[in-house]
Short mmCIF file of C-alpha atoms and ligand atoms in Angstrom, two decimals:
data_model
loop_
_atom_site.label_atom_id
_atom_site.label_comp_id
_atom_site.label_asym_id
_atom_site.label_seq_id
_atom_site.Cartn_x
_atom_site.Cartn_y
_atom_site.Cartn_z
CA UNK Y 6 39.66 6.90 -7.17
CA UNK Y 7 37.38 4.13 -6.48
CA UNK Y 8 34.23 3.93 -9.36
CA UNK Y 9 30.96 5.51 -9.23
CA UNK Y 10 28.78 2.93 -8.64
CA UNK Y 11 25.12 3.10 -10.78
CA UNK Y 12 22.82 5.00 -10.21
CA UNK Y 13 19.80 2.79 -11.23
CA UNK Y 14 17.56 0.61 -9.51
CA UNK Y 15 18.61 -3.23 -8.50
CA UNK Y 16 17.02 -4.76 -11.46
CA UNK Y 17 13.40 -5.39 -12.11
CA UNK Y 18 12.62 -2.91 -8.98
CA UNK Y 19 11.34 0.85 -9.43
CA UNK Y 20 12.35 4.45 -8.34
CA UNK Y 21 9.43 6.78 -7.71
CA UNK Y 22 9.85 10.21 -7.91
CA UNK Y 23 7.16 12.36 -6.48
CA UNK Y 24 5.12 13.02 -9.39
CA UNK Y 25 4.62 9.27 -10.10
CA UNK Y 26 4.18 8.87 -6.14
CA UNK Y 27 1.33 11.64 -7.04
CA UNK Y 28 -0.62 9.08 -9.45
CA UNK Y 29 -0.11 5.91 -7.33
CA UNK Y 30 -1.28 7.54 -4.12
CA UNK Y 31 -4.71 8.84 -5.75
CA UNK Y 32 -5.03 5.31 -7.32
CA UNK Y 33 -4.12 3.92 -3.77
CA UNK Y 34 -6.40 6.25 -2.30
CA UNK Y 35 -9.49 4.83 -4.46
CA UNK Y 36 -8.97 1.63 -3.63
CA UNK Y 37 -8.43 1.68 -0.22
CA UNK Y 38 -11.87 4.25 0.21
CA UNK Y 39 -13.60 0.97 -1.78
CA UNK Y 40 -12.50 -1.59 0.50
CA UNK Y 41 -12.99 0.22 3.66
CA UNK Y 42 -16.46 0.81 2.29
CA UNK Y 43 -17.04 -2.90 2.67
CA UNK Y 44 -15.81 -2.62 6.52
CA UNK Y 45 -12.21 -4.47 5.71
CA UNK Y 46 -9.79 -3.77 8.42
CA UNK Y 47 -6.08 -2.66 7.25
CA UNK Y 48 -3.04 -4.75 8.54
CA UNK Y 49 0.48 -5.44 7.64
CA UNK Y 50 3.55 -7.36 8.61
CA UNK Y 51 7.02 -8.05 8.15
CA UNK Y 52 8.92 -8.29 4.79
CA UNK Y 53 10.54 -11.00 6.30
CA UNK Y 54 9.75 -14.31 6.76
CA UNK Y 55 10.34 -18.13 7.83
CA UNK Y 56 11.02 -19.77 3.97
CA UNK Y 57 9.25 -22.40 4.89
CA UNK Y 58 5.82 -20.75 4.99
CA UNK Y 59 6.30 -20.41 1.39
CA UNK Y 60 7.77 -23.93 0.76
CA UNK Y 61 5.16 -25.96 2.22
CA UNK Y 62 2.02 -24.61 0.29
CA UNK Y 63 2.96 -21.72 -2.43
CA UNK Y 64 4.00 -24.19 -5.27
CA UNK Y 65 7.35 -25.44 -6.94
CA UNK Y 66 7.35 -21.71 -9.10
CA UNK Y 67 7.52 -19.51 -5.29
CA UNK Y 68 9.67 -21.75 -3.66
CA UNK Y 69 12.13 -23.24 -6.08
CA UNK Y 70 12.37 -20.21 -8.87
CA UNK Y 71 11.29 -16.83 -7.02
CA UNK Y 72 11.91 -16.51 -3.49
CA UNK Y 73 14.84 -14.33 -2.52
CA UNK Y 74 15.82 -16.64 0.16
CA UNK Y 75 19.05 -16.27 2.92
CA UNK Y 76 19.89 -17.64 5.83
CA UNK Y 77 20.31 -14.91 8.44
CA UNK Y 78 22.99 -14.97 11.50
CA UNK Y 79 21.62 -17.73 13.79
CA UNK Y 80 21.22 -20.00 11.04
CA UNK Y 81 16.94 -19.14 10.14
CA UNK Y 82 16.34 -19.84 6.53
CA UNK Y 83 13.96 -16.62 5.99
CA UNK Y 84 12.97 -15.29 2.60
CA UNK Y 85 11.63 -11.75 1.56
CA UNK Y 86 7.88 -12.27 0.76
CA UNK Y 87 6.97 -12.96 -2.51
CA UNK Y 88 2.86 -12.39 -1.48
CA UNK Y 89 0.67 -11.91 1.44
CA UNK Y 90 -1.34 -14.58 1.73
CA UNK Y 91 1.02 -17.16 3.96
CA UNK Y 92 1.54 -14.37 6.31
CA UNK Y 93 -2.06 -13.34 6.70
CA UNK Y 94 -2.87 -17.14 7.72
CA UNK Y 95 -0.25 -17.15 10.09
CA UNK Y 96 -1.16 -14.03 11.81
CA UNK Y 97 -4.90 -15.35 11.73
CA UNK Y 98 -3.87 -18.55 13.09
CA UNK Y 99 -1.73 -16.67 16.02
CA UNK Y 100 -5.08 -14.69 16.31
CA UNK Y 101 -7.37 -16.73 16.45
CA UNK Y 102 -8.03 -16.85 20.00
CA UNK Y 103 -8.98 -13.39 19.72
CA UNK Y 104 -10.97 -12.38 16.56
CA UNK Y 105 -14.59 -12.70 15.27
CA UNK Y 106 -14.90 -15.21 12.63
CA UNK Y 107 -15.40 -14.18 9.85
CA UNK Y 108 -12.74 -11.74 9.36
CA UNK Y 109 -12.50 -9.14 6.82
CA UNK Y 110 -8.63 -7.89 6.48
CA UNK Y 111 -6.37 -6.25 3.71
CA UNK Y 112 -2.98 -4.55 3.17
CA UNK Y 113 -1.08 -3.35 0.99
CA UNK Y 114 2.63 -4.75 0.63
CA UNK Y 115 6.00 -4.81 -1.63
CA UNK Y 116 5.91 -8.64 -2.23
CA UNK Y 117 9.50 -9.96 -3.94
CA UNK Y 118 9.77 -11.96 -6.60
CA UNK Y 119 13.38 -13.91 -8.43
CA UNK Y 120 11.22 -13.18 -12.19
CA UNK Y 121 12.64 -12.02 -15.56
CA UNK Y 122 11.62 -8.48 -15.59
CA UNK Y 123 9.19 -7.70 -18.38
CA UNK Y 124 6.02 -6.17 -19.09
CA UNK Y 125 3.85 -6.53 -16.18
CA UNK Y 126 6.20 -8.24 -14.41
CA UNK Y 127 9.04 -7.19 -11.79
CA UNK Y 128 10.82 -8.45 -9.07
CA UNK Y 129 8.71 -6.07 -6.51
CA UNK Y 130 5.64 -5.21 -6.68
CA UNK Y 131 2.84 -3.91 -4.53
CA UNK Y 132 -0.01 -6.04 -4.01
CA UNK Y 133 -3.27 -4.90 -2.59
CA UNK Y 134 -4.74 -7.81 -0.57
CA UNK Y 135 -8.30 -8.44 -0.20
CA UNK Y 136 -9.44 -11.73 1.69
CA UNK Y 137 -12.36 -13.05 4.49
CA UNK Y 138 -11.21 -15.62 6.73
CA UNK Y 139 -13.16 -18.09 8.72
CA UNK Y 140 -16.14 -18.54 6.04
CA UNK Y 141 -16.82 -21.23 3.38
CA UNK Y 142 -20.44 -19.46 2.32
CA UNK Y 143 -20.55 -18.61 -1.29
CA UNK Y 144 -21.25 -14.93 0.05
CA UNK Y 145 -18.05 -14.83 0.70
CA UNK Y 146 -17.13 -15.11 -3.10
CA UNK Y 147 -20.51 -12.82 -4.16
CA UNK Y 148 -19.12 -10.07 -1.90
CA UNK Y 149 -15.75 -10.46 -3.36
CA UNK Y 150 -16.56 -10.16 -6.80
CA UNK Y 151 -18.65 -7.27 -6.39
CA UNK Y 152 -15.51 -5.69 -4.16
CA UNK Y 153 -13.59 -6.02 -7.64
CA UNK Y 154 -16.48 -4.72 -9.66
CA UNK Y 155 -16.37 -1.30 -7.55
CA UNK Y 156 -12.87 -1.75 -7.20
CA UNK Y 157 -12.48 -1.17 -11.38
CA UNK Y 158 -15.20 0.81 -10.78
CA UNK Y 159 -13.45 3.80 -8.45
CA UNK Y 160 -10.77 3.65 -11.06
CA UNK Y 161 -13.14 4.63 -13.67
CA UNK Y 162 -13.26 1.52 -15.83
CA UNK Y 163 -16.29 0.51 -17.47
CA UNK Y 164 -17.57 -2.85 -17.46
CA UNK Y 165 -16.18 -3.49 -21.16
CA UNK Y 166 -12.76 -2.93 -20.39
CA UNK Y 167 -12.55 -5.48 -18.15
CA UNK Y 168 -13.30 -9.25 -17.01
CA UNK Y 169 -13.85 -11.40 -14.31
CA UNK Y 170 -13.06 -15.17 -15.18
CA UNK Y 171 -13.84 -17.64 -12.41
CA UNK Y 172 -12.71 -20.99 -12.30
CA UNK Y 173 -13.36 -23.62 -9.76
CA UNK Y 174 -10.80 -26.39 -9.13
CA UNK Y 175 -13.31 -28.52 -7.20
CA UNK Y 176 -15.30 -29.02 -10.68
CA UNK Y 177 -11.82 -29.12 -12.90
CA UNK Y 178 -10.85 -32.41 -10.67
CA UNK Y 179 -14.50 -33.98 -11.60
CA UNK Y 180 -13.74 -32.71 -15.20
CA UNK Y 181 -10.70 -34.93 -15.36
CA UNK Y 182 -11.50 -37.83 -12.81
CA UNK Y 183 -15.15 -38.31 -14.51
CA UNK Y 184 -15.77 -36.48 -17.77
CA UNK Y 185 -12.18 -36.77 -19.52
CA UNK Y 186 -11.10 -39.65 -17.35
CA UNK Y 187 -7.47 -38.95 -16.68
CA UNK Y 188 -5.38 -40.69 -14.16
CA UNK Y 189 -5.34 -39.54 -11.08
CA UNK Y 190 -1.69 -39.43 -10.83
CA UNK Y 191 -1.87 -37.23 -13.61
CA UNK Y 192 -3.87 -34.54 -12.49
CA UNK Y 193 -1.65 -32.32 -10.51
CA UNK Y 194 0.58 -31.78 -13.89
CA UNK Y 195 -2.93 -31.78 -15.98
CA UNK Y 196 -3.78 -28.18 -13.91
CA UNK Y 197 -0.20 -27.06 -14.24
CA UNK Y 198 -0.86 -27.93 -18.19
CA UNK Y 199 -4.29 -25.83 -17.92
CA UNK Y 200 -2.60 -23.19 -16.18
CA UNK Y 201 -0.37 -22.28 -19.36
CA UNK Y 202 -2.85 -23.04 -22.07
CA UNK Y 203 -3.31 -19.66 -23.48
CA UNK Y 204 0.19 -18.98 -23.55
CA UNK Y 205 1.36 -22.32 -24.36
CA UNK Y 206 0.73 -23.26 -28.59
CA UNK Y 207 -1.61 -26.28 -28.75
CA UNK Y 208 1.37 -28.56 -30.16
CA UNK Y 209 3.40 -28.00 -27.52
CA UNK Y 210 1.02 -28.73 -24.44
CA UNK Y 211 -0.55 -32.01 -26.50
CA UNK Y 212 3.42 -32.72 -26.60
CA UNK Y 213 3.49 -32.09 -22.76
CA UNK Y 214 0.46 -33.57 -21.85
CA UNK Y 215 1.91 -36.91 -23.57
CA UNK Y 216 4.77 -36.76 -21.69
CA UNK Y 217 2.69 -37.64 -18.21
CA UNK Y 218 0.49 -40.30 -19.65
CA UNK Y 219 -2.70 -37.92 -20.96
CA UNK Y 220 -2.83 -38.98 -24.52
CA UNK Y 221 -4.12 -37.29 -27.66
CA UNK Y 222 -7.74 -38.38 -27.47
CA UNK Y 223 -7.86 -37.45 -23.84
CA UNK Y 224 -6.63 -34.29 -25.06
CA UNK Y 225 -8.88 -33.52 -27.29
CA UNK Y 226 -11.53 -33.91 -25.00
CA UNK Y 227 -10.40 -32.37 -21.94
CA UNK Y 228 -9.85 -28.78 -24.74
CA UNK Y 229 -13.46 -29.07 -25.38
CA UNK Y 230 -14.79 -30.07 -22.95
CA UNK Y 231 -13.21 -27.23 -20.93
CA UNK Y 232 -13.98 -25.31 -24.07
CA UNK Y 233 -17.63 -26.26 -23.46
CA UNK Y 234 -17.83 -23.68 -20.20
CA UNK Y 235 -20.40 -23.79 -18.11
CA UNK Y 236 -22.17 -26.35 -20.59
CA UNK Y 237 -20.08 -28.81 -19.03
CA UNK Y 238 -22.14 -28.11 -15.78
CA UNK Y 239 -24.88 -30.75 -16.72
CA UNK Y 240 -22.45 -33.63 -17.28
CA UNK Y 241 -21.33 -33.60 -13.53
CA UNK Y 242 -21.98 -35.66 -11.41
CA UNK Y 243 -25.13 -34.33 -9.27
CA UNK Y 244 -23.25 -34.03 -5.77
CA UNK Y 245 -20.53 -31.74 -7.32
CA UNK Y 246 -23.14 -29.14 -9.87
CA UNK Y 247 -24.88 -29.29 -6.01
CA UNK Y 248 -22.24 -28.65 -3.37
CA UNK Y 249 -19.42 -26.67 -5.24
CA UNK Y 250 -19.35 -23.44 -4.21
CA UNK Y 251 -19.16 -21.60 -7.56
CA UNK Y 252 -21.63 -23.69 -8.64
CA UNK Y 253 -24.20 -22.44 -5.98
CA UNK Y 254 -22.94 -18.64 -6.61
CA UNK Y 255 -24.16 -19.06 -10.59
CA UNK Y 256 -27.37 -20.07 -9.45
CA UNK Y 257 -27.40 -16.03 -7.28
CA UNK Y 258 -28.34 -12.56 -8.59
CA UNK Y 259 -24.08 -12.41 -8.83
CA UNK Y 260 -24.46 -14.24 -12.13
CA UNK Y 261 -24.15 -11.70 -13.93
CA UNK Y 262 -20.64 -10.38 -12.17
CA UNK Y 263 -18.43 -12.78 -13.86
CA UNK Y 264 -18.22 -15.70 -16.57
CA UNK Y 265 -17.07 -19.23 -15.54
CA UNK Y 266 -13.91 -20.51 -17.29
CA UNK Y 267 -12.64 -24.11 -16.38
CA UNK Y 268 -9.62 -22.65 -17.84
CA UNK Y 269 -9.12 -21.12 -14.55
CA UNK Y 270 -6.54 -22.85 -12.85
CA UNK Y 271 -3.80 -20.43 -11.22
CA UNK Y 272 -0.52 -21.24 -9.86
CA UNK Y 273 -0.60 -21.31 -6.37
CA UNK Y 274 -0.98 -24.54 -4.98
CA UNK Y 275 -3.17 -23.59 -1.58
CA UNK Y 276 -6.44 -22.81 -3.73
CA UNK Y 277 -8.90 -25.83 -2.89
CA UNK Y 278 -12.18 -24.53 -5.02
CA UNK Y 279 -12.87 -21.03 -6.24
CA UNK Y 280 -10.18 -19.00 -8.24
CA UNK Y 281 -10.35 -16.06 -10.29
CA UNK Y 282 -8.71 -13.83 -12.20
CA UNK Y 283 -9.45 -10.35 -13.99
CA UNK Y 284 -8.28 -9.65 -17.10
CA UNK Y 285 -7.90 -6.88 -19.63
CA UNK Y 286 -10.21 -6.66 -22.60
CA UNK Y 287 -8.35 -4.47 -24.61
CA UNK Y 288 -6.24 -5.83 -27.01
CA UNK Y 289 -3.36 -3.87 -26.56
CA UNK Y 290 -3.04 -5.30 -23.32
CA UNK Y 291 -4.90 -8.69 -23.33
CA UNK Y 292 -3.68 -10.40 -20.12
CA UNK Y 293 -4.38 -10.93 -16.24
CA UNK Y 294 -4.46 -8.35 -14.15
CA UNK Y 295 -4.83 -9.77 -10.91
CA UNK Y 296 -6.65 -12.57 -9.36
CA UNK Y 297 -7.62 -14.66 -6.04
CA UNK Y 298 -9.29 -17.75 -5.28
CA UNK Y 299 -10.51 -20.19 -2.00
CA UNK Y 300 -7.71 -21.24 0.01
CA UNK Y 301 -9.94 -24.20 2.63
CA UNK Y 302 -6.44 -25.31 4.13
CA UNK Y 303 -3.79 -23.26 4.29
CA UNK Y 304 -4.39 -21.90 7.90
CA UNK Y 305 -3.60 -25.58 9.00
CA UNK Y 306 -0.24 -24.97 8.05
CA UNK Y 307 -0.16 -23.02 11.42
CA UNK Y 308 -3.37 -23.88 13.65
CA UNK Y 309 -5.27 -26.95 13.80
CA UNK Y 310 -7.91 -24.91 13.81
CA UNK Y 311 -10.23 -24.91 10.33
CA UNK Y 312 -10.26 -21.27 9.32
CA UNK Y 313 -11.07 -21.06 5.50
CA UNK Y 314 -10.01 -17.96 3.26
CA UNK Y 315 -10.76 -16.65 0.14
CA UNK Y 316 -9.45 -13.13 -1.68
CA UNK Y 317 -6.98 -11.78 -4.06
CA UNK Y 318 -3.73 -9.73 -4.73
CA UNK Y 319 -4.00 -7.11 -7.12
CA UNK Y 320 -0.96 -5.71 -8.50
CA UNK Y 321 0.53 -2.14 -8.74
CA UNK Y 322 2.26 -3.04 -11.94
CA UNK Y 323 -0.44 -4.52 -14.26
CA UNK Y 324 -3.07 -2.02 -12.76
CA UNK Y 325 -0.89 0.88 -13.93
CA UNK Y 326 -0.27 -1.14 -17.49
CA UNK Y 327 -4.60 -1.53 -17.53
CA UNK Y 328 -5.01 2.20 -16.43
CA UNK Y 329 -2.25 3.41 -18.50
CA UNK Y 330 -3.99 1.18 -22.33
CA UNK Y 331 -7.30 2.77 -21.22
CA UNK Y 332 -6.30 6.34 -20.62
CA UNK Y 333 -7.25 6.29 -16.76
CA UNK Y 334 -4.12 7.06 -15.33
CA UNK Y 335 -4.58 10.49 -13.12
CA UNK Y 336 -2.74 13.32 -13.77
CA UNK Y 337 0.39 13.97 -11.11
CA UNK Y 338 -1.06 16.58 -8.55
CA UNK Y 339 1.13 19.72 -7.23
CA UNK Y 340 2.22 19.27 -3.60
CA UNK Y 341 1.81 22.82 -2.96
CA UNK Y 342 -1.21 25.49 -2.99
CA UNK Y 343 1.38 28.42 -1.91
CA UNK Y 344 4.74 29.61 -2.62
CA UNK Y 345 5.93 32.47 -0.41
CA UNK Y 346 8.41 34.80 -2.18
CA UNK Y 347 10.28 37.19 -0.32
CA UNK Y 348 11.77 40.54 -2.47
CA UNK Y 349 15.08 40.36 -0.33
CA UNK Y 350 17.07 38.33 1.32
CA UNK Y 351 16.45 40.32 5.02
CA UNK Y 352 12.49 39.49 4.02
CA UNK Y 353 13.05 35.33 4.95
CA UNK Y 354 12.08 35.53 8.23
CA UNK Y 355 8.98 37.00 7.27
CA UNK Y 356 8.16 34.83 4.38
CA UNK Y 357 8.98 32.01 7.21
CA UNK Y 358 6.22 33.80 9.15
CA UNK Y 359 3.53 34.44 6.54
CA UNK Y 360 4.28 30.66 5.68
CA UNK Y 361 3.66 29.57 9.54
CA UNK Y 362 0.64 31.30 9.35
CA UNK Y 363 -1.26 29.39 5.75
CA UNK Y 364 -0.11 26.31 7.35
CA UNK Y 365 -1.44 26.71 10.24
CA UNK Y 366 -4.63 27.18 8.55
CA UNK Y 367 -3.93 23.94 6.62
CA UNK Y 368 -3.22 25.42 3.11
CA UNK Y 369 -0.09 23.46 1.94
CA UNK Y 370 2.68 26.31 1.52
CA UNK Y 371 6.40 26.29 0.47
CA UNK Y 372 8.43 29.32 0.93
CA UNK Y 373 11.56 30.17 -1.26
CA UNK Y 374 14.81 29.19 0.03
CA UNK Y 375 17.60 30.95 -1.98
CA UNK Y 376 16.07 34.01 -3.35
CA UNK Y 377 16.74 35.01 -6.61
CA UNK Y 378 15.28 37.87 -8.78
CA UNK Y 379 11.41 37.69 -8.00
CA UNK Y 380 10.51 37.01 -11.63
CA UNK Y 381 12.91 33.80 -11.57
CA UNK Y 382 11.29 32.71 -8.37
CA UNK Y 383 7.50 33.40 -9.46
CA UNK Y 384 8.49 30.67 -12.97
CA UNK Y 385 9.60 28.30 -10.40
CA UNK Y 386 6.13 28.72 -8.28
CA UNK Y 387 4.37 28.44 -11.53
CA UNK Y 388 6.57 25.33 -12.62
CA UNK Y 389 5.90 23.66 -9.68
CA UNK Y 390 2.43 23.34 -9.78
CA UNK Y 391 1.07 26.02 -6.75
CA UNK Y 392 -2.01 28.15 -7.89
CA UNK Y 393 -0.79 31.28 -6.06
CA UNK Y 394 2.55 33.26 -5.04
CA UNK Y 395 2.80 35.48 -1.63
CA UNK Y 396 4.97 38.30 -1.97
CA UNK Y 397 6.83 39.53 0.80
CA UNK Y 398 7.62 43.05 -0.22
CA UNK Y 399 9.25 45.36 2.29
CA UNK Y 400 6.46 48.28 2.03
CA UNK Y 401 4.05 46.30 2.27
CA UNK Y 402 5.77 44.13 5.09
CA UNK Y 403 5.79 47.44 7.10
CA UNK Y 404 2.12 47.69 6.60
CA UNK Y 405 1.46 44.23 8.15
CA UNK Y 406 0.54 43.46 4.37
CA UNK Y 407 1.87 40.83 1.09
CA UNK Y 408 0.95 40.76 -2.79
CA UNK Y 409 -1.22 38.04 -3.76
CA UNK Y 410 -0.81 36.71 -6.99
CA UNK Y 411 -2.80 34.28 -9.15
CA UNK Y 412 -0.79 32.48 -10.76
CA UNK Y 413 -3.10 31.07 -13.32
CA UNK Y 414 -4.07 34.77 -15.14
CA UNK Y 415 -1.10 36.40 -12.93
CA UNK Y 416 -3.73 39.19 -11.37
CA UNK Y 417 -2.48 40.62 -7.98
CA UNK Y 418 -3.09 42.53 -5.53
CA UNK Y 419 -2.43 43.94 -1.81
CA UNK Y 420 -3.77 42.49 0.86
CA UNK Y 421 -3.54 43.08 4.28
CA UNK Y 422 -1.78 39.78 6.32
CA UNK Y 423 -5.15 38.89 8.43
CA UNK Y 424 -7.35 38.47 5.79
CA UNK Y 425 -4.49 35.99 3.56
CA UNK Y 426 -5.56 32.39 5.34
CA UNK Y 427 -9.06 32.86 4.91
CA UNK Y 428 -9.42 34.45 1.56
CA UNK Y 429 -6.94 30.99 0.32
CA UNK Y 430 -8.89 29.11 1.95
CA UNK Y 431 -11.98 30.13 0.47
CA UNK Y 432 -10.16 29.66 -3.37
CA UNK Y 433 -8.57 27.42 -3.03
CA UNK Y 434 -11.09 25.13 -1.90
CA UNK Y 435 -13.73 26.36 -4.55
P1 HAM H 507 -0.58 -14.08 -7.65
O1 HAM H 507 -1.44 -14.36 -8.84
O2 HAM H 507 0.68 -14.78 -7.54
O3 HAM H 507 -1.48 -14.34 -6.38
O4 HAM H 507 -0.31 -12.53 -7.60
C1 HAM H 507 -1.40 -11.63 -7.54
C2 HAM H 507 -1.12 -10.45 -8.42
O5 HAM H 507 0.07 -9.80 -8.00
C3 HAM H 507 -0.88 -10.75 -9.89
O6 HAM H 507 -2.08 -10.94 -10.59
C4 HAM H 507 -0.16 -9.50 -10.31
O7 HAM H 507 -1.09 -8.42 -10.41
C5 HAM H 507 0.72 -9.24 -9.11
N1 HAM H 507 2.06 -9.86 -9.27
C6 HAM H 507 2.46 -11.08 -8.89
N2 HAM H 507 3.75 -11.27 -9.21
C7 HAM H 507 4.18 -10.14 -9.82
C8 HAM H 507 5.41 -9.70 -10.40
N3 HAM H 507 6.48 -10.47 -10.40
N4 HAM H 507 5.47 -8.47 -10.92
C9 HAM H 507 4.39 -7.66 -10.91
N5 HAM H 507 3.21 -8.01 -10.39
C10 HAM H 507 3.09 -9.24 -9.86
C11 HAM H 507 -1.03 -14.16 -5.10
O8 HAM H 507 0.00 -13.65 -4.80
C12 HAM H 507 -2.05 -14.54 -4.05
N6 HAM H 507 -1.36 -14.54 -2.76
C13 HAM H 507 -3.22 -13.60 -4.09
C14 HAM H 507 -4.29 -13.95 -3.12
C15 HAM H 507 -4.69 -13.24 -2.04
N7 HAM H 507 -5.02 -15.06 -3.16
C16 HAM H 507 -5.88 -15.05 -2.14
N8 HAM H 507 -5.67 -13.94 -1.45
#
């Protein structure tokens, strides 16, 4: 006999059984009501797609150490996606003829990732994407960061749980080409170095930061200087405090919506200005929990067309791990109002019928399958989460008539068949 093979995931992926489909749906449900709110149109695409969308403008951590990459039968190199964004700009750029600049679009998508599984991290994920296309105003970025403050708002965070650190990698580069001075050769490794700073001990990235020609007093001042925040602002030269785009959102009433950190570097190598990221207050679970940022060029990998982007990819997995630290999580909801019980097994086609009928009306009814003795079958109603059981008795059948019982203080009583749908629909909607 051959083995059983496992019956666990692929690992770093997730099973979800209905009652944690329950939780995700409602906290789906929120954030897709807040978005829509904002007029965002929903679309999606294919898990699949051409690696080399992902090689060109990702960064060396997508393309070289995540992608699930293969090479399918007529010799396409094609990866799973490991995020959104390259696909949105291609289907903008194959759109383009045909939409009205600017464009506000998101989905929601299993994005694949090659990562060691661990907390907050797994190799898929779903990522809610948020971005406007075909813009460079700094409204875009106001409206975005008050999208994320009703975003954590829906969800029931507070303002204290949370925060919104923005970065802008137009005013990093005149941090290190005219406050700190650092080669320019060295700059594209200096952000990389940035990028891991708070999880990186200060030994180690002065030891790194050697290593490509940034020595120890440049070090020291790029840490406070960057440490500075936004009293850095001053020392910059006057055309980029004027024309960055951050810059020009500080100076709005969306001050107040997030904090500026030159700290804020993030990964992906397509952000030109703007990026962002929120994190989690709480101590218990002090770390990103999603984040965004400008993207001026990466529709030019497909059109020669300019079309600017900016948004962000939030995460199912640190979202739960925030919701879960701060007690937010919903509790799993019943899929069903109604179980039908027939006495006997020659009363099935009339707890089919009694069942036709609630639906019908929209209440969400199960019936019982195998009957078993009726006090068995009411537990199992109660169990399963439906507020009421419909008996199917035979005198009462005969009568054109079922027991209703409540299953909450187990009261019932007769009632004739007409008046069932609208007397549960009355309840159960009270
Ligand atoms: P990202 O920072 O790579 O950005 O991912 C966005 C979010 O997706 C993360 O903050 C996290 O919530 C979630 N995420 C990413 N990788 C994993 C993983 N391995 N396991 C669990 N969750 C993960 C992007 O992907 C950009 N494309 C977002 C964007 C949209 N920028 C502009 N528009």
């Amino acid at each position: 006999m051959s083995p059983l093979l496992p019956t666990a995931p692929y690992r770093g992926t997730r099973d979800f059984l209905p009652a944690e489909m329950s939780v995700r749906q409602q906290v789906f449900n929120h954030l897709y009501e807040t978005v829509e709110r904002y007029g965002y149109g929903r679309y999606d695409g294919p898990v699949l797609e051409s690696a080399e969308i992902y090689e060109a403008k990702s960064g060396q951590e997508i393309a070289n150490q995540q992608l699930y990459s293969l090479t399918d039968r007529g010799g396409r190199r094609i990866a799973l996606r490991p995020e959104m964004t390259p696909s949105a700009a291609r289907m903008i750029a194959h759109n383009a003829g045909s939409l009205q600049f600017p464009v506000r679009w998101y989905s929601h998508v299993n994005c694949h990732r090659y990562e060691r599984p661990q907390r907050g991290r797994t190799r898929e994920h779903w990522q809610l994407n948020v971005d406007i296309f075909g813009s460079d105003s700094p409204n875009c970025e106001i409206e975005i960061f008050e999208l994320i403050h009703d975003l954590m708002g829906s969800l029931g965070a507070d303002r204290d749980m949370w925060m919104l650190r923005v970065g802008d990698r137009a005013i990093l580069n005149s941090i290190l080409r005219d406050v700190v001075r650092i080669p320019h050769d060295a700059h594209q490794q200096t952000m990389a170095l940035i990028d891991r700073w708070e999880k990186t001990p200060a030994d180690e990235l002065r030891e790194q930061a050697a290593q490509f020609g940034v020595d120890r007093a440049m070090f020291d001042l790029l840490e406070t200087t960057l440490g500075a925040g936004a009293d850095i602002l001053p020392d910059l030269p006057e055309e980029v405090r004027e024309t960055s785009t951050l810059a020009r959102v500080m100076k709005s009433e969306a001050q107040d919506l997030f904090v500026f950190d030159p700290f804020i570097v993030r990964g992906l190598q397509y952000y030109t200005s703007t990026v962002f990221e929120v994190f989690d207050r709480s101590p218990e679970n002090n770390r990103s929990l999603f984040g965004g940022g400008r993207y001026n060029d990466l529709a030019g990998l497909f059109t020669k067309q300019q079309i600017p982007g900016i948004g962000f990819g939030m995460g199912d997995v640190t979202l739960h791990d925030f919701l879960d630290t701060h007690n937010l999580l919903p509790q799993p909801r019943s899929e069903v109002d109604v179980t039908v019980i027939p006495v006997d097994d020659d009363l099935i086609p009339a707890s089919r019928e009694i069942a036709r009928l609630l639906r019908h009306a929209g209440i969400r009814t199960s019936t019982t399958l195998e009957p078993r003795k009726l006090g068995k079958e009411l537990a199992r109603a109660d169990r399963s989460g439906a507020r009421y059981a419909v008996i199917a008795g035979r005198d009462e059948w005969q009568r054109q008539a079922v027991v209703l019982r409540d299953l909450h203080d187990n009261a019932q009583h007769e009632m004739p068949l007409t008046d069932l749908a609208p007397h549960l629909t009355r309840h159960l909607t009270a």
